[in-house]
């Protein structure tokens, strides 16, 4: 999904999915000589909880601010992270589907 295709509802869905994707990341850290696996903090660093709160806000300016902040975060993500979010949400690009795929609504290419 491109940046200009987000509205408040789709941005909220994507932000929640991104938070889940980033929460699945873990890191190895040595604490007092003991190696531990700790959850990643990238979601908090990107301020996703604040963005989600804004997207759920009561007033339109608050929701618009959340949408703008999410679009900025979305633009900074790697394509791999974006793909993981799209896969978690079940979003797909119909242009990338095979002709036999039932989700594909493509018409045959005209040769004349």
mmCIF file with all atom_site columns, C-alpha atoms in Angstrom:
data_model
loop_
_atom_site.group_PDB
_atom_site.id
_atom_site.type_symbol
_atom_site.label_atom_id
_atom_site.label_alt_id
_atom_site.label_comp_id
_atom_site.label_asym_id
_atom_site.label_entity_id
_atom_site.label_seq_id
_atom_site.pdbx_PDB_ins_code
_atom_site.Cartn_x
_atom_site.Cartn_y
_atom_site.Cartn_z
_atom_site.occupancy
_atom_site.B_iso_or_equiv
_atom_site.pdbx_formal_charge
_atom_site.auth_seq_id
_atom_site.auth_comp_id
_atom_site.auth_asym_id
_atom_site.auth_atom_id
_atom_site.pdbx_PDB_model_num
ATOM 1   C CA . UNK A 1 1   ? 0.000   0.000   0.000   1.00 0.00 ? 1   UNK A CA 1
ATOM 2   C CA . UNK A 1 2   ? 1.379   3.368   -0.963  1.00 0.00 ? 2   UNK A CA 1
ATOM 3   C CA . UNK A 1 3   ? 1.484   6.337   1.373   1.00 0.00 ? 3   UNK A CA 1
ATOM 4   C CA . UNK A 1 4   ? -1.349  8.218   -0.334  1.00 0.00 ? 4   UNK A CA 1
ATOM 5   C CA . UNK A 1 5   ? -3.657  5.194   -0.095  1.00 0.00 ? 5   UNK A CA 1
ATOM 6   C CA . UNK A 1 6   ? -3.958  5.336   3.707   1.00 0.00 ? 6   UNK A CA 1
ATOM 7   C CA . UNK A 1 7   ? -7.009  6.691   5.426   1.00 0.00 ? 7   UNK A CA 1
ATOM 8   C CA . UNK A 1 8   ? -7.494  6.829   9.189   1.00 0.00 ? 8   UNK A CA 1
ATOM 9   C CA . UNK A 1 9   ? -9.014  3.335   9.458   1.00 0.00 ? 9   UNK A CA 1
ATOM 10  C CA . UNK A 1 10  ? -6.416  1.576   7.302   1.00 0.00 ? 10  UNK A CA 1
ATOM 11  C CA . UNK A 1 11  ? -3.606  3.469   9.034   1.00 0.00 ? 11  UNK A CA 1
ATOM 12  C CA . UNK A 1 12  ? -4.922  2.292   12.410  1.00 0.00 ? 12  UNK A CA 1
ATOM 13  C CA . UNK A 1 13  ? -4.997  -1.331  11.213  1.00 0.00 ? 13  UNK A CA 1
ATOM 14  C CA . UNK A 1 14  ? -1.502  -1.047  9.766   1.00 0.00 ? 14  UNK A CA 1
ATOM 15  C CA . UNK A 1 15  ? -0.123  0.661   12.882  1.00 0.00 ? 15  UNK A CA 1
ATOM 16  C CA . UNK A 1 16  ? -1.462  -2.116  15.113  1.00 0.00 ? 16  UNK A CA 1
ATOM 17  C CA . UNK A 1 17  ? -0.036  -4.779  12.787  1.00 0.00 ? 17  UNK A CA 1
ATOM 18  C CA . UNK A 1 18  ? 3.307   -2.958  12.692  1.00 0.00 ? 18  UNK A CA 1
ATOM 19  C CA . UNK A 1 19  ? 3.372   -2.886  16.471  1.00 0.00 ? 19  UNK A CA 1
ATOM 20  C CA . UNK A 1 20  ? 2.841   -6.673  16.497  1.00 0.00 ? 20  UNK A CA 1
ATOM 21  C CA . UNK A 1 21  ? 5.532   -7.242  13.860  1.00 0.00 ? 21  UNK A CA 1
ATOM 22  C CA . UNK A 1 22  ? 8.054   -5.139  15.757  1.00 0.00 ? 22  UNK A CA 1
ATOM 23  C CA . UNK A 1 23  ? 7.172   -6.811  19.076  1.00 0.00 ? 23  UNK A CA 1
ATOM 24  C CA . UNK A 1 24  ? 8.156   -10.187 17.595  1.00 0.00 ? 24  UNK A CA 1
ATOM 25  C CA . UNK A 1 25  ? 11.751  -9.036  17.177  1.00 0.00 ? 25  UNK A CA 1
ATOM 26  C CA . UNK A 1 26  ? 14.165  -10.025 19.930  1.00 0.00 ? 26  UNK A CA 1
ATOM 27  C CA . UNK A 1 27  ? 17.758  -9.199  20.784  1.00 0.00 ? 27  UNK A CA 1
ATOM 28  C CA . UNK A 1 28  ? 20.498  -10.963 22.717  1.00 0.00 ? 28  UNK A CA 1
ATOM 29  C CA . UNK A 1 29  ? 21.860  -8.933  25.583  1.00 0.00 ? 29  UNK A CA 1
ATOM 30  C CA . UNK A 1 30  ? 24.473  -9.753  28.210  1.00 0.00 ? 30  UNK A CA 1
ATOM 31  C CA . UNK A 1 31  ? 23.341  -8.780  31.702  1.00 0.00 ? 31  UNK A CA 1
ATOM 32  C CA . UNK A 1 32  ? 25.798  -9.430  34.541  1.00 0.00 ? 32  UNK A CA 1
ATOM 33  C CA . UNK A 1 33  ? 27.614  -12.036 32.434  1.00 0.00 ? 33  UNK A CA 1
ATOM 34  C CA . UNK A 1 34  ? 24.376  -13.874 31.602  1.00 0.00 ? 34  UNK A CA 1
ATOM 35  C CA . UNK A 1 35  ? 23.143  -13.837 28.012  1.00 0.00 ? 35  UNK A CA 1
ATOM 36  C CA . UNK A 1 36  ? 19.436  -13.002 27.847  1.00 0.00 ? 36  UNK A CA 1
ATOM 37  C CA . UNK A 1 37  ? 16.943  -12.584 25.041  1.00 0.00 ? 37  UNK A CA 1
ATOM 38  C CA . UNK A 1 38  ? 14.999  -9.346  25.370  1.00 0.00 ? 38  UNK A CA 1
ATOM 39  C CA . UNK A 1 39  ? 12.119  -8.029  23.274  1.00 0.00 ? 39  UNK A CA 1
ATOM 40  C CA . UNK A 1 40  ? 12.841  -5.227  20.825  1.00 0.00 ? 40  UNK A CA 1
ATOM 41  C CA . UNK A 1 41  ? 11.878  -1.670  21.674  1.00 0.00 ? 41  UNK A CA 1
ATOM 42  C CA . UNK A 1 42  ? 11.581  -0.282  18.148  1.00 0.00 ? 42  UNK A CA 1
ATOM 43  C CA . UNK A 1 43  ? 7.806   0.131   18.418  1.00 0.00 ? 43  UNK A CA 1
ATOM 44  C CA . UNK A 1 44  ? 8.229   2.376   21.443  1.00 0.00 ? 44  UNK A CA 1
ATOM 45  C CA . UNK A 1 45  ? 11.123  4.221   19.783  1.00 0.00 ? 45  UNK A CA 1
ATOM 46  C CA . UNK A 1 46  ? 8.895   4.976   16.792  1.00 0.00 ? 46  UNK A CA 1
ATOM 47  C CA . UNK A 1 47  ? 6.193   6.094   19.258  1.00 0.00 ? 47  UNK A CA 1
ATOM 48  C CA . UNK A 1 48  ? 3.632   3.679   17.819  1.00 0.00 ? 48  UNK A CA 1
ATOM 49  C CA . UNK A 1 49  ? 1.499   3.641   20.991  1.00 0.00 ? 49  UNK A CA 1
ATOM 50  C CA . UNK A 1 50  ? 1.122   7.441   20.699  1.00 0.00 ? 50  UNK A CA 1
ATOM 51  C CA . UNK A 1 51  ? 0.310   7.189   16.992  1.00 0.00 ? 51  UNK A CA 1
ATOM 52  C CA . UNK A 1 52  ? -2.333  4.518   17.651  1.00 0.00 ? 52  UNK A CA 1
ATOM 53  C CA . UNK A 1 53  ? -3.812  6.660   20.420  1.00 0.00 ? 53  UNK A CA 1
ATOM 54  C CA . UNK A 1 54  ? -4.005  9.625   18.040  1.00 0.00 ? 54  UNK A CA 1
ATOM 55  C CA . UNK A 1 55  ? -5.594  7.510   15.291  1.00 0.00 ? 55  UNK A CA 1
ATOM 56  C CA . UNK A 1 56  ? -8.265  6.470   17.794  1.00 0.00 ? 56  UNK A CA 1
ATOM 57  C CA . UNK A 1 57  ? -8.739  10.076  18.958  1.00 0.00 ? 57  UNK A CA 1
ATOM 58  C CA . UNK A 1 58  ? -12.111 11.739  19.310  1.00 0.00 ? 58  UNK A CA 1
ATOM 59  C CA . UNK A 1 59  ? -11.422 14.818  17.231  1.00 0.00 ? 59  UNK A CA 1
ATOM 60  C CA . UNK A 1 60  ? -10.644 14.926  13.539  1.00 0.00 ? 60  UNK A CA 1
ATOM 61  C CA . UNK A 1 61  ? -7.471  17.046  13.936  1.00 0.00 ? 61  UNK A CA 1
ATOM 62  C CA . UNK A 1 62  ? -6.085  14.473  16.379  1.00 0.00 ? 62  UNK A CA 1
ATOM 63  C CA . UNK A 1 63  ? -6.825  11.606  13.985  1.00 0.00 ? 63  UNK A CA 1
ATOM 64  C CA . UNK A 1 64  ? -5.320  13.564  11.068  1.00 0.00 ? 64  UNK A CA 1
ATOM 65  C CA . UNK A 1 65  ? -2.167  14.210  13.119  1.00 0.00 ? 65  UNK A CA 1
ATOM 66  C CA . UNK A 1 66  ? -1.941  10.473  13.866  1.00 0.00 ? 66  UNK A CA 1
ATOM 67  C CA . UNK A 1 67  ? -2.376  9.686   10.166  1.00 0.00 ? 67  UNK A CA 1
ATOM 68  C CA . UNK A 1 68  ? 0.396   12.086  9.223   1.00 0.00 ? 68  UNK A CA 1
ATOM 69  C CA . UNK A 1 69  ? 2.746   10.681  11.871  1.00 0.00 ? 69  UNK A CA 1
ATOM 70  C CA . UNK A 1 70  ? 2.005   7.098   10.765  1.00 0.00 ? 70  UNK A CA 1
ATOM 71  C CA . UNK A 1 71  ? 2.679   7.955   7.113   1.00 0.00 ? 71  UNK A CA 1
ATOM 72  C CA . UNK A 1 72  ? 6.077   9.347   8.125   1.00 0.00 ? 72  UNK A CA 1
ATOM 73  C CA . UNK A 1 73  ? 6.880   6.115   9.985   1.00 0.00 ? 73  UNK A CA 1
ATOM 74  C CA . UNK A 1 74  ? 5.609   4.004   7.061   1.00 0.00 ? 74  UNK A CA 1
ATOM 75  C CA . UNK A 1 75  ? 7.915   5.844   4.652   1.00 0.00 ? 75  UNK A CA 1
ATOM 76  C CA . UNK A 1 76  ? 10.915  5.098   6.878   1.00 0.00 ? 76  UNK A CA 1
ATOM 77  C CA . UNK A 1 77  ? 10.277  1.329   7.021   1.00 0.00 ? 77  UNK A CA 1
ATOM 78  C CA . UNK A 1 78  ? 12.162  -1.199  4.951   1.00 0.00 ? 78  UNK A CA 1
ATOM 79  C CA . UNK A 1 79  ? 10.269  -3.031  2.231   1.00 0.00 ? 79  UNK A CA 1
ATOM 80  C CA . UNK A 1 80  ? 10.686  -6.243  4.240   1.00 0.00 ? 80  UNK A CA 1
ATOM 81  C CA . UNK A 1 81  ? 8.924   -4.719  7.263   1.00 0.00 ? 81  UNK A CA 1
ATOM 82  C CA . UNK A 1 82  ? 6.152   -3.328  5.072   1.00 0.00 ? 82  UNK A CA 1
ATOM 83  C CA . UNK A 1 83  ? 5.661   -6.759  3.506   1.00 0.00 ? 83  UNK A CA 1
ATOM 84  C CA . UNK A 1 84  ? 5.387   -8.376  6.940   1.00 0.00 ? 84  UNK A CA 1
ATOM 85  C CA . UNK A 1 85  ? 2.707   -5.856  7.918   1.00 0.00 ? 85  UNK A CA 1
ATOM 86  C CA . UNK A 1 86  ? 0.778   -6.427  4.673   1.00 0.00 ? 86  UNK A CA 1
ATOM 87  C CA . UNK A 1 87  ? 1.025   -10.205 5.126   1.00 0.00 ? 87  UNK A CA 1
ATOM 88  C CA . UNK A 1 88  ? -0.242  -9.991  8.703   1.00 0.00 ? 88  UNK A CA 1
ATOM 89  C CA . UNK A 1 89  ? -3.228  -7.941  7.561   1.00 0.00 ? 89  UNK A CA 1
ATOM 90  C CA . UNK A 1 90  ? -3.903  -10.110 4.514   1.00 0.00 ? 90  UNK A CA 1
ATOM 91  C CA . UNK A 1 91  ? -3.440  -7.171  2.138   1.00 0.00 ? 91  UNK A CA 1
ATOM 92  C CA . UNK A 1 92  ? -2.194  -7.910  -1.383  1.00 0.00 ? 92  UNK A CA 1
ATOM 93  C CA . UNK A 1 93  ? -1.639  -6.213  -4.705  1.00 0.00 ? 93  UNK A CA 1
ATOM 94  C CA . UNK A 1 94  ? -3.987  -7.721  -7.325  1.00 0.00 ? 94  UNK A CA 1
ATOM 95  C CA . UNK A 1 95  ? -1.480  -6.860  -10.063 1.00 0.00 ? 95  UNK A CA 1
ATOM 96  C CA . UNK A 1 96  ? 1.015   -9.312  -8.518  1.00 0.00 ? 96  UNK A CA 1
ATOM 97  C CA . UNK A 1 97  ? -1.387  -12.276 -8.448  1.00 0.00 ? 97  UNK A CA 1
ATOM 98  C CA . UNK A 1 98  ? -1.427  -15.167 -10.895 1.00 0.00 ? 98  UNK A CA 1
ATOM 99  C CA . UNK A 1 99  ? -4.247  -15.273 -13.396 1.00 0.00 ? 99  UNK A CA 1
ATOM 100 C CA . UNK A 1 100 ? -5.641  -18.424 -11.744 1.00 0.00 ? 100 UNK A CA 1
ATOM 101 C CA . UNK A 1 101 ? -5.781  -16.847 -8.293  1.00 0.00 ? 101 UNK A CA 1
ATOM 102 C CA . UNK A 1 102 ? -9.424  -16.249 -7.301  1.00 0.00 ? 102 UNK A CA 1
ATOM 103 C CA . UNK A 1 103 ? -8.548  -12.881 -5.752  1.00 0.00 ? 103 UNK A CA 1
ATOM 104 C CA . UNK A 1 104 ? -7.339  -11.628 -9.128  1.00 0.00 ? 104 UNK A CA 1
ATOM 105 C CA . UNK A 1 105 ? -9.824  -9.466  -10.993 1.00 0.00 ? 105 UNK A CA 1
ATOM 106 C CA . UNK A 1 106 ? -7.561  -8.732  -13.915 1.00 0.00 ? 106 UNK A CA 1
ATOM 107 C CA . UNK A 1 107 ? -8.874  -8.730  -17.423 1.00 0.00 ? 107 UNK A CA 1
ATOM 108 C CA . UNK A 1 108 ? -6.945  -10.340 -20.309 1.00 0.00 ? 108 UNK A CA 1
ATOM 109 C CA . UNK A 1 109 ? -4.424  -8.109  -22.013 1.00 0.00 ? 109 UNK A CA 1
ATOM 110 C CA . UNK A 1 110 ? -5.676  -6.962  -25.442 1.00 0.00 ? 110 UNK A CA 1
ATOM 111 C CA . UNK A 1 111 ? -3.317  -7.665  -28.315 1.00 0.00 ? 111 UNK A CA 1
ATOM 112 C CA . UNK A 1 112 ? -5.005  -5.618  -31.049 1.00 0.00 ? 112 UNK A CA 1
#
